Coordinates of N, CA and C in Angstrom, one line a residue:
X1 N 0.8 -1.2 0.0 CA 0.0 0.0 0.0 C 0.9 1.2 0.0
X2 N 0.5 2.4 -0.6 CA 1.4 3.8 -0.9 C 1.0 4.4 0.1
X3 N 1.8 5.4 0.6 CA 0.9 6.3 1.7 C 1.9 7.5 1.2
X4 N 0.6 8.3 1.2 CA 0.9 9.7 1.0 C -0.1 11.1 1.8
X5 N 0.3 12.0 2.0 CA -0.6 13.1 2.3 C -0.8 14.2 1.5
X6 N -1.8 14.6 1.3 CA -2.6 15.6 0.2 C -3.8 16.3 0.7
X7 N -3.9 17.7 -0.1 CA -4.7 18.4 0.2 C -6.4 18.1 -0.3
X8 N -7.5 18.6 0.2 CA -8.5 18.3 -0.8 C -8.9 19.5 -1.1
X9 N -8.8 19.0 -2.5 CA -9.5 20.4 -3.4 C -11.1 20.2 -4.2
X10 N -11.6 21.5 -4.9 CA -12.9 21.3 -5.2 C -12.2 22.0 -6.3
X11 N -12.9 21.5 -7.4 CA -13.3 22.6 -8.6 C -14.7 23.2 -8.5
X12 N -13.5 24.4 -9.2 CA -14.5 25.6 -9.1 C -15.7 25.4 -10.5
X13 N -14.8 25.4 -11.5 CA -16.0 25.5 -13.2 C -14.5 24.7 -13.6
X14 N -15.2 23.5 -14.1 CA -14.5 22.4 -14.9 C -16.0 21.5 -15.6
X15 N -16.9 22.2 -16.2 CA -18.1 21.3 -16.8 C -18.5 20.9 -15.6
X16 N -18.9 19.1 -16.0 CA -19.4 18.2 -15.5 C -18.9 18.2 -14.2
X17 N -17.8 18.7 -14.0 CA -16.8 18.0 -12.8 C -17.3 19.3 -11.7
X18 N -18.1 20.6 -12.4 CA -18.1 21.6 -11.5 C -18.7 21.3 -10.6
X19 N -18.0 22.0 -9.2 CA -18.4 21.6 -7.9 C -18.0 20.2 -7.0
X20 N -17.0 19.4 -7.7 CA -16.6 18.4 -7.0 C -15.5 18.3 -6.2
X21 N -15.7 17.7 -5.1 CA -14.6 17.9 -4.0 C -13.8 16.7 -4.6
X22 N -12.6 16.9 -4.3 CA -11.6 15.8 -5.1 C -9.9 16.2 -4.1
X23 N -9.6 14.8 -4.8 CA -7.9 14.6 -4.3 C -7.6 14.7 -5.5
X24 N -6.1 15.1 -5.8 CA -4.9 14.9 -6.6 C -4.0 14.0 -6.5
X25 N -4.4 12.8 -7.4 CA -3.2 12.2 -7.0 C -1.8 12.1 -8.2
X26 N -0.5 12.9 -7.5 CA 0.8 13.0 -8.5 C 1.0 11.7 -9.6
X27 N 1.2 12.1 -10.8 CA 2.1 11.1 -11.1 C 3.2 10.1 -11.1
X28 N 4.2 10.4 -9.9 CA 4.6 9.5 -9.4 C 4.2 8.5 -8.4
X29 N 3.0 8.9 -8.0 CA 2.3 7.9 -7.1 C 1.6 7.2 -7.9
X30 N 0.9 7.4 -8.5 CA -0.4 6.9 -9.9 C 0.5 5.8 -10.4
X31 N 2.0 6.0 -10.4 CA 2.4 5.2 -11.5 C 3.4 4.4 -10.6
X32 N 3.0 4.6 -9.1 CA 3.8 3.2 -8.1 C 2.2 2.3 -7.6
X33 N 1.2 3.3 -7.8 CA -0.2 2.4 -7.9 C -0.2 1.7 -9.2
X34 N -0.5 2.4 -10.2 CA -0.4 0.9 -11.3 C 0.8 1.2 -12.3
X35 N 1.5 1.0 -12.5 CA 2.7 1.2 -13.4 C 2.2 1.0 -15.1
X36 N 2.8 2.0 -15.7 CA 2.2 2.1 -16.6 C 1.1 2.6 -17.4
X37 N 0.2 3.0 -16.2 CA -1.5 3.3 -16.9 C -1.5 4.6 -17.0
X38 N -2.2 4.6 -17.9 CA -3.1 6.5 -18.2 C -4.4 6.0 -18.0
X39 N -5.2 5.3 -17.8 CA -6.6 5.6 -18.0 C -7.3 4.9 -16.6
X40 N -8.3 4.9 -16.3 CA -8.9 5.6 -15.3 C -8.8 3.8 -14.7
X41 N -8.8 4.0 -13.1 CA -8.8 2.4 -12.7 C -9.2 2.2 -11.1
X42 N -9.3 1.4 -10.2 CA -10.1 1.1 -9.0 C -9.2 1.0 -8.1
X43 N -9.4 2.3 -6.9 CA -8.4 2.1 -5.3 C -9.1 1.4 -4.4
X44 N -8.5 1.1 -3.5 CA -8.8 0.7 -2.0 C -8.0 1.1 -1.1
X45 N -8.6 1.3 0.2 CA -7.7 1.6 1.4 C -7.7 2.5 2.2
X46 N -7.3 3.4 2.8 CA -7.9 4.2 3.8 C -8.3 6.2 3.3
X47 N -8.7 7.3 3.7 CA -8.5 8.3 3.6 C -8.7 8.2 5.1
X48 N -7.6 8.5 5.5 CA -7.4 8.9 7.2 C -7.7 7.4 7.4
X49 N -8.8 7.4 8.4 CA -9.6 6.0 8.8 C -10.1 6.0 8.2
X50 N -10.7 6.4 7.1 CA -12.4 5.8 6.4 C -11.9 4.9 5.3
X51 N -12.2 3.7 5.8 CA -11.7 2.5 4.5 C -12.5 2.9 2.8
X52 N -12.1 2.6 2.3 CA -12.7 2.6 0.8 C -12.5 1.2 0.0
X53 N -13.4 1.1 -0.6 CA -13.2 0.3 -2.3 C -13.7 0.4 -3.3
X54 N -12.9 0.2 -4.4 CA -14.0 -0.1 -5.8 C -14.2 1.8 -5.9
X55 N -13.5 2.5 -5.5 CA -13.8 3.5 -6.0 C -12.7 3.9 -7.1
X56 N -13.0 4.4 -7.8 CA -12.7 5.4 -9.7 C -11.6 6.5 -9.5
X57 N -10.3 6.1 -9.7 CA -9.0 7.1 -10.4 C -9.2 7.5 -11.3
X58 N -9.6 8.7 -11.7 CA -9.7 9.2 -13.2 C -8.5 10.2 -13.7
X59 N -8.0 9.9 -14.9 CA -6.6 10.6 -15.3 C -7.7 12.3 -15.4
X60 N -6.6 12.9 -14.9 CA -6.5 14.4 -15.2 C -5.2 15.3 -15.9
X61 N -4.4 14.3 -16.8 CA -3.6 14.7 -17.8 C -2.2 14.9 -17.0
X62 N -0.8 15.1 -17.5 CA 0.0 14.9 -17.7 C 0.7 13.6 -16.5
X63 N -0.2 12.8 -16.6 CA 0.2 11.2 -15.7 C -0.3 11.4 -14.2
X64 N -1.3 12.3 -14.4 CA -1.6 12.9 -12.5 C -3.1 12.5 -12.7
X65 N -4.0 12.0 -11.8 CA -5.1 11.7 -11.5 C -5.9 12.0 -10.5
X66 N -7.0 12.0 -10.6 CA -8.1 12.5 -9.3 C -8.6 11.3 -8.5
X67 N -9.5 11.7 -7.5 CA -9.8 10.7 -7.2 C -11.2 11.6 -6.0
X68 N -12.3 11.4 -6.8 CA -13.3 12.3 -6.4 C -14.1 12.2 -5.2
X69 N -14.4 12.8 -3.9 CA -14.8 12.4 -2.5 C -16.3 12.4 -2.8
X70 N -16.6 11.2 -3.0 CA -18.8 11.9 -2.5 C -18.8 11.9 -1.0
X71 N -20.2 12.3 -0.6 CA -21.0 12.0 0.3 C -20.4 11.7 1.5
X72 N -20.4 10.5 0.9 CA -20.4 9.3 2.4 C -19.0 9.4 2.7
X73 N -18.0 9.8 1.8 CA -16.2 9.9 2.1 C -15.7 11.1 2.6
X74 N -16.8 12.3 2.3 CA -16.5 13.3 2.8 C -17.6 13.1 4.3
X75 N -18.3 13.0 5.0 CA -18.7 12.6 6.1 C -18.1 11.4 6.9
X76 N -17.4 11.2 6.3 CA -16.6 9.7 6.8 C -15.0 10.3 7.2
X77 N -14.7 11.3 7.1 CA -13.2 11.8 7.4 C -13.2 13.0 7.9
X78 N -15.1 13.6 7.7 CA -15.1 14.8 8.7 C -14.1 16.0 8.2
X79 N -14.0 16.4 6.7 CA -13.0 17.1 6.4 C -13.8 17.4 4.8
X80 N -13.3 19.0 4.8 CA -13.3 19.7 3.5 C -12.5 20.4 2.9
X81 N -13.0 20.8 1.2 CA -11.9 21.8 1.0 C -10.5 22.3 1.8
X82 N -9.5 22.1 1.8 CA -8.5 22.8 2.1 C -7.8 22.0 3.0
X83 N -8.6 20.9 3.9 CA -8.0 20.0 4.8 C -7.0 19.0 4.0
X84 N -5.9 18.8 5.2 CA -5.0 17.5 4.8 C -5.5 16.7 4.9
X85 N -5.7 15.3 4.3 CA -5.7 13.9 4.2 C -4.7 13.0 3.8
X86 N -4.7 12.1 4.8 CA -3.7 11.1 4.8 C -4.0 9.9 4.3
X87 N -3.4 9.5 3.0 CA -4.0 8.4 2.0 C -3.3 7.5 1.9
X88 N -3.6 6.1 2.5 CA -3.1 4.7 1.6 C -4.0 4.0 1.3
X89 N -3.1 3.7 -0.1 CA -3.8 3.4 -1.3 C -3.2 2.4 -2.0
X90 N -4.6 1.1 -2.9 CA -3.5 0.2 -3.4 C -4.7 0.0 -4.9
X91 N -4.0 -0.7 -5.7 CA -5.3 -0.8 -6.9 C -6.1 -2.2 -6.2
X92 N -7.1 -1.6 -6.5 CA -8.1 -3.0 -5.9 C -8.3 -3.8 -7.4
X93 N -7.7 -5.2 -7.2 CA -8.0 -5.7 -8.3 C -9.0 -7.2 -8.4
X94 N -9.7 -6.7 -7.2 CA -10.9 -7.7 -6.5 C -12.4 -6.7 -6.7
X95 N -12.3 -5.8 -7.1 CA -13.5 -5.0 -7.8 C -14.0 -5.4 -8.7
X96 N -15.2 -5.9 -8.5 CA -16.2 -6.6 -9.7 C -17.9 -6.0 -9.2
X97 N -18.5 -5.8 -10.3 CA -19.9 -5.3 -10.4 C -20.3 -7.1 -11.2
X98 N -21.3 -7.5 -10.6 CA -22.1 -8.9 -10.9 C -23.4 -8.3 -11.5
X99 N -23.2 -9.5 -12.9 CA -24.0 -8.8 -13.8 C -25.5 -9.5 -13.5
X100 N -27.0 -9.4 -13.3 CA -28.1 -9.5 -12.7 C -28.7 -10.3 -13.5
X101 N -28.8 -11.5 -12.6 CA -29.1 -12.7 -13.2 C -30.8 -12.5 -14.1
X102 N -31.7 -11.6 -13.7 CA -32.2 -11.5 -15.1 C -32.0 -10.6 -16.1
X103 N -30.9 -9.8 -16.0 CA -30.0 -9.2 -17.3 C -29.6 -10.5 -18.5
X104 N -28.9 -10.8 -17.3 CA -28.4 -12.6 -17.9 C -29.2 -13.5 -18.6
X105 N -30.5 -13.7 -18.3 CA -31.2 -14.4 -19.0 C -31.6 -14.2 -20.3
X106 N -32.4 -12.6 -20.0 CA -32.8 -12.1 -21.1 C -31.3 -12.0 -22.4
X107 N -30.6 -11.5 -21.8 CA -29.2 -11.5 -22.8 C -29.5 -13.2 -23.7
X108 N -29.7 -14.1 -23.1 CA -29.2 -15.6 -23.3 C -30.0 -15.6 -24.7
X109 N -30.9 -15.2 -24.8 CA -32.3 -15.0 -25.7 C -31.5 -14.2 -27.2
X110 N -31.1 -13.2 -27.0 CA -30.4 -13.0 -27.8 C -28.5 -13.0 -28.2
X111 N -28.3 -14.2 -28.4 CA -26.5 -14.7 -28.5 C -25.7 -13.3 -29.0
X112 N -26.1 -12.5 -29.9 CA -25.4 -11.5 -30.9 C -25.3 -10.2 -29.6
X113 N -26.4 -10.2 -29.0 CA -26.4 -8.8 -28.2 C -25.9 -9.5 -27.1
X114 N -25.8 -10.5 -26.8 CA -25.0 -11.0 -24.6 C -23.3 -10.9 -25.5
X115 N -23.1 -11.0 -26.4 CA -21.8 -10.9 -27.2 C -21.6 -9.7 -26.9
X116 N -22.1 -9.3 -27.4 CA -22.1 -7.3 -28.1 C -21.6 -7.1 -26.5
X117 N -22.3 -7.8 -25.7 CA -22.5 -6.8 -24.2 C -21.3 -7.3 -23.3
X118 N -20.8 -8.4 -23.7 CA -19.3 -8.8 -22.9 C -17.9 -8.3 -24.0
X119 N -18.3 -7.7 -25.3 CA -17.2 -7.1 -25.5 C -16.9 -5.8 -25.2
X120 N -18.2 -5.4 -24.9 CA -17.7 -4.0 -23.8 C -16.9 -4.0 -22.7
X121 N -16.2 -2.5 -22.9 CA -15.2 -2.6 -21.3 C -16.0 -2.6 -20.1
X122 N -15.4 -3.1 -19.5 CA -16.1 -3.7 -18.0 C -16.9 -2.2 -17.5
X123 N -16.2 -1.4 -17.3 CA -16.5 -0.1 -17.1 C -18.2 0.4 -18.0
X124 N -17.9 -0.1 -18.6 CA -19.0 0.1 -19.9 C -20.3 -0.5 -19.5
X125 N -20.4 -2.2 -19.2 CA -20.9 -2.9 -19.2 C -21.7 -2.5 -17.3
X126 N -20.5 -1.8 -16.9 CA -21.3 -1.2 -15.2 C -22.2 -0.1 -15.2
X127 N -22.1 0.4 -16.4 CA -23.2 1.8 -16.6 C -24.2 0.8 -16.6
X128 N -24.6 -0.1 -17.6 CA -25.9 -0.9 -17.3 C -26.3 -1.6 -16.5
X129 N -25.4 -2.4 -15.8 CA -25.4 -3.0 -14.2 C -26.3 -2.2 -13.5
X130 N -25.3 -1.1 -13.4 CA -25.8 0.3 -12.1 C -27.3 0.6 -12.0
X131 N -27.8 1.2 -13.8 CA -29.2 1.7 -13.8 C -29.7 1.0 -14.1
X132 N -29.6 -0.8 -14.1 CA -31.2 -1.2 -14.0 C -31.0 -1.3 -12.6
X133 N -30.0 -1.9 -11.4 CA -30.1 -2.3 -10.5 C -30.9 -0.6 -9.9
X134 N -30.3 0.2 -10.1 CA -30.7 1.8 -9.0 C -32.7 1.4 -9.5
X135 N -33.1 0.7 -10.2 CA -34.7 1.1 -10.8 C -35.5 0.5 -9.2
X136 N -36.4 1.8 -8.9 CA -37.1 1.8 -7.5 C -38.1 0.4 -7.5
X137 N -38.7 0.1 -8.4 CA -39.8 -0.8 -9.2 C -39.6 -1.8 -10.2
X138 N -40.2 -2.8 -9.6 CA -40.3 -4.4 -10.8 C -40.4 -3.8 -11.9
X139 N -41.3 -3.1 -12.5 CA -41.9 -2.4 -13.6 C -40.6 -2.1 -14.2
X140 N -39.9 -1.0 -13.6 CA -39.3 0.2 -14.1 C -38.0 -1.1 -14.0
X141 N -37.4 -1.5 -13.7 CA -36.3 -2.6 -13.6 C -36.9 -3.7 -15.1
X142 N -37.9 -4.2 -15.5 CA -38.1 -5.0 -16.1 C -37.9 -3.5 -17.7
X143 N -38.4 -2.7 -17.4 CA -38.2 -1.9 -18.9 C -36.9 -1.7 -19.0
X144 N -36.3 -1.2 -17.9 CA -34.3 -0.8 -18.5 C -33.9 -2.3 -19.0
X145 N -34.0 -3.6 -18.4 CA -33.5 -4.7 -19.1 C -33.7 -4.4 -20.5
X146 N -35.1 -4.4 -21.1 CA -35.5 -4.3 -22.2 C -34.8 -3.6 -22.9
X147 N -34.8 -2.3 -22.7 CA -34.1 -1.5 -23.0 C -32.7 -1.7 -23.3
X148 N -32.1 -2.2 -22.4 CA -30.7 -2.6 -22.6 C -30.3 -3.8 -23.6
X149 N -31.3 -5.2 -23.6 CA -31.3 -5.6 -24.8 C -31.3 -5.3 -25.9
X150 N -32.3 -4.5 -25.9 CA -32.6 -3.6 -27.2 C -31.1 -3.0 -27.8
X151 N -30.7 -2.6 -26.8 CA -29.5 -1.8 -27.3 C -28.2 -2.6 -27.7
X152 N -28.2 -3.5 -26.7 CA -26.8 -4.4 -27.2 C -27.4 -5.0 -28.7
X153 N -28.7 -5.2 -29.2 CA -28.8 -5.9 -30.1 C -28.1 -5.0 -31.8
X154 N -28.8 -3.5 -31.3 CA -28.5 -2.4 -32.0 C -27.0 -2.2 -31.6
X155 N -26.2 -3.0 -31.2 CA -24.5 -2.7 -31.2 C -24.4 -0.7 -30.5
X156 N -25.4 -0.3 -29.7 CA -25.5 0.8 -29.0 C -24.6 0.7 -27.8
X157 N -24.2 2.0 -27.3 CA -23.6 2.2 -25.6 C -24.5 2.6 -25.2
X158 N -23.9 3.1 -23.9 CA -25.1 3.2 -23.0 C -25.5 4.8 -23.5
X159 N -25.0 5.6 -23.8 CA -25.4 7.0 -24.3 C -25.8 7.2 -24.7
X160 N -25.6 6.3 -26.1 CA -26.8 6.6 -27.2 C -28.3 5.3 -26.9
X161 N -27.6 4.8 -26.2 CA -28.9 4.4 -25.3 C -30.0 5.1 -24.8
X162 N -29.4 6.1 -23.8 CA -30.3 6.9 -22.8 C -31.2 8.0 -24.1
X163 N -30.1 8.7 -25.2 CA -30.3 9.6 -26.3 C -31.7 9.1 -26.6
X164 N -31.8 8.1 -26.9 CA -32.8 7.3 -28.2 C -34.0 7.2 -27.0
X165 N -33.8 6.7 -25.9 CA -35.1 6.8 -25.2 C -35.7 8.4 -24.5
X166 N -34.8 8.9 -24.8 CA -35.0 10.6 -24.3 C -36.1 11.2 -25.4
X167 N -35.6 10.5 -26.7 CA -36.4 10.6 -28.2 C -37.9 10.5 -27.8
X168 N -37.9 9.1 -27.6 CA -39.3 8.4 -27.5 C -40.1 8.8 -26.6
X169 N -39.9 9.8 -25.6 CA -40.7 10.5 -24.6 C -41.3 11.8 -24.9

């Protein structure tokens, strides 16, 4: 595990990213965590005390990476903007999202789209994990499956997924 200490910062106006509280993590650390990577990949381990997993390093360009605090990380260390945090960190390479055995089924139904849907990057394939599992209702859980067949069949991601159903409303 790396241990380092760092400040937490927010962006101010960066798009999508505006308003998120975030760590910096240098490029010499990024690349004693996974050697070699630029692109985005999964930590575990502490910020101060508050254990973590399975959460998202996203590259922020010249080999330096973020690593963004929600909610529950930022009430879990009792600390904002401008505070030090003391981080060890390791790549968690026991992070798995389990794909929902009736995603699974319905996939089975069609061989070309459960294909389509395992040659997606894993990352890829967790956008649709995530939002059928987050669906409040049997109802609303049985339509995103659909939905999602639908799309692997149409060789679609999940964007132009969400696009096409934004259409139809």
């Amino acid at each position: 595990m790396i241990e380092f200490i760092t400040i937490i910062l927010r962006f101010a106006s960066n798009g999508e990213k505006t308003g998120w509280t975030y760590i910096e993590i240098p490029a010499d650390i990024a690349q004693q965590l996974k050697p070699g990577n630029r692109r985005s990949f999964r930590v575990r381990g502490l910020l101060d005390a508050h254990p973590i997993a399975g959460v998202a390093v996203m590259p922020l360009g010249e080999g330096k990476f973020i690593l963004a605090l929600n909610a529950d990380m930022r009430k879990g260390i009792h600390k904002g903007e401008g505070a030090m945090l003391q981080l060890r960190l390791e790549e968690d390479t026991d992070f798995v999202v389990l794909m929902p055995e009736d995603l699974a089924e319905c996939l089975e139904y069609e061989p070309e789209a459960y294909e389509f849907f395992n040659s997606l990057a894993k990352s890829h394939r967790n956008y649709f994990i995530k939002w059928i599992d987050s669906a409040k209702t049997q109802a609303t859980r049985d339509k995103r499956i659909a939905q999602t067949v639908n799309a692997m069949v149409k060789r679609w991601d999940y964007g132009m997924m969400i696009r096409a159903s934004r259409k139809d409303v």
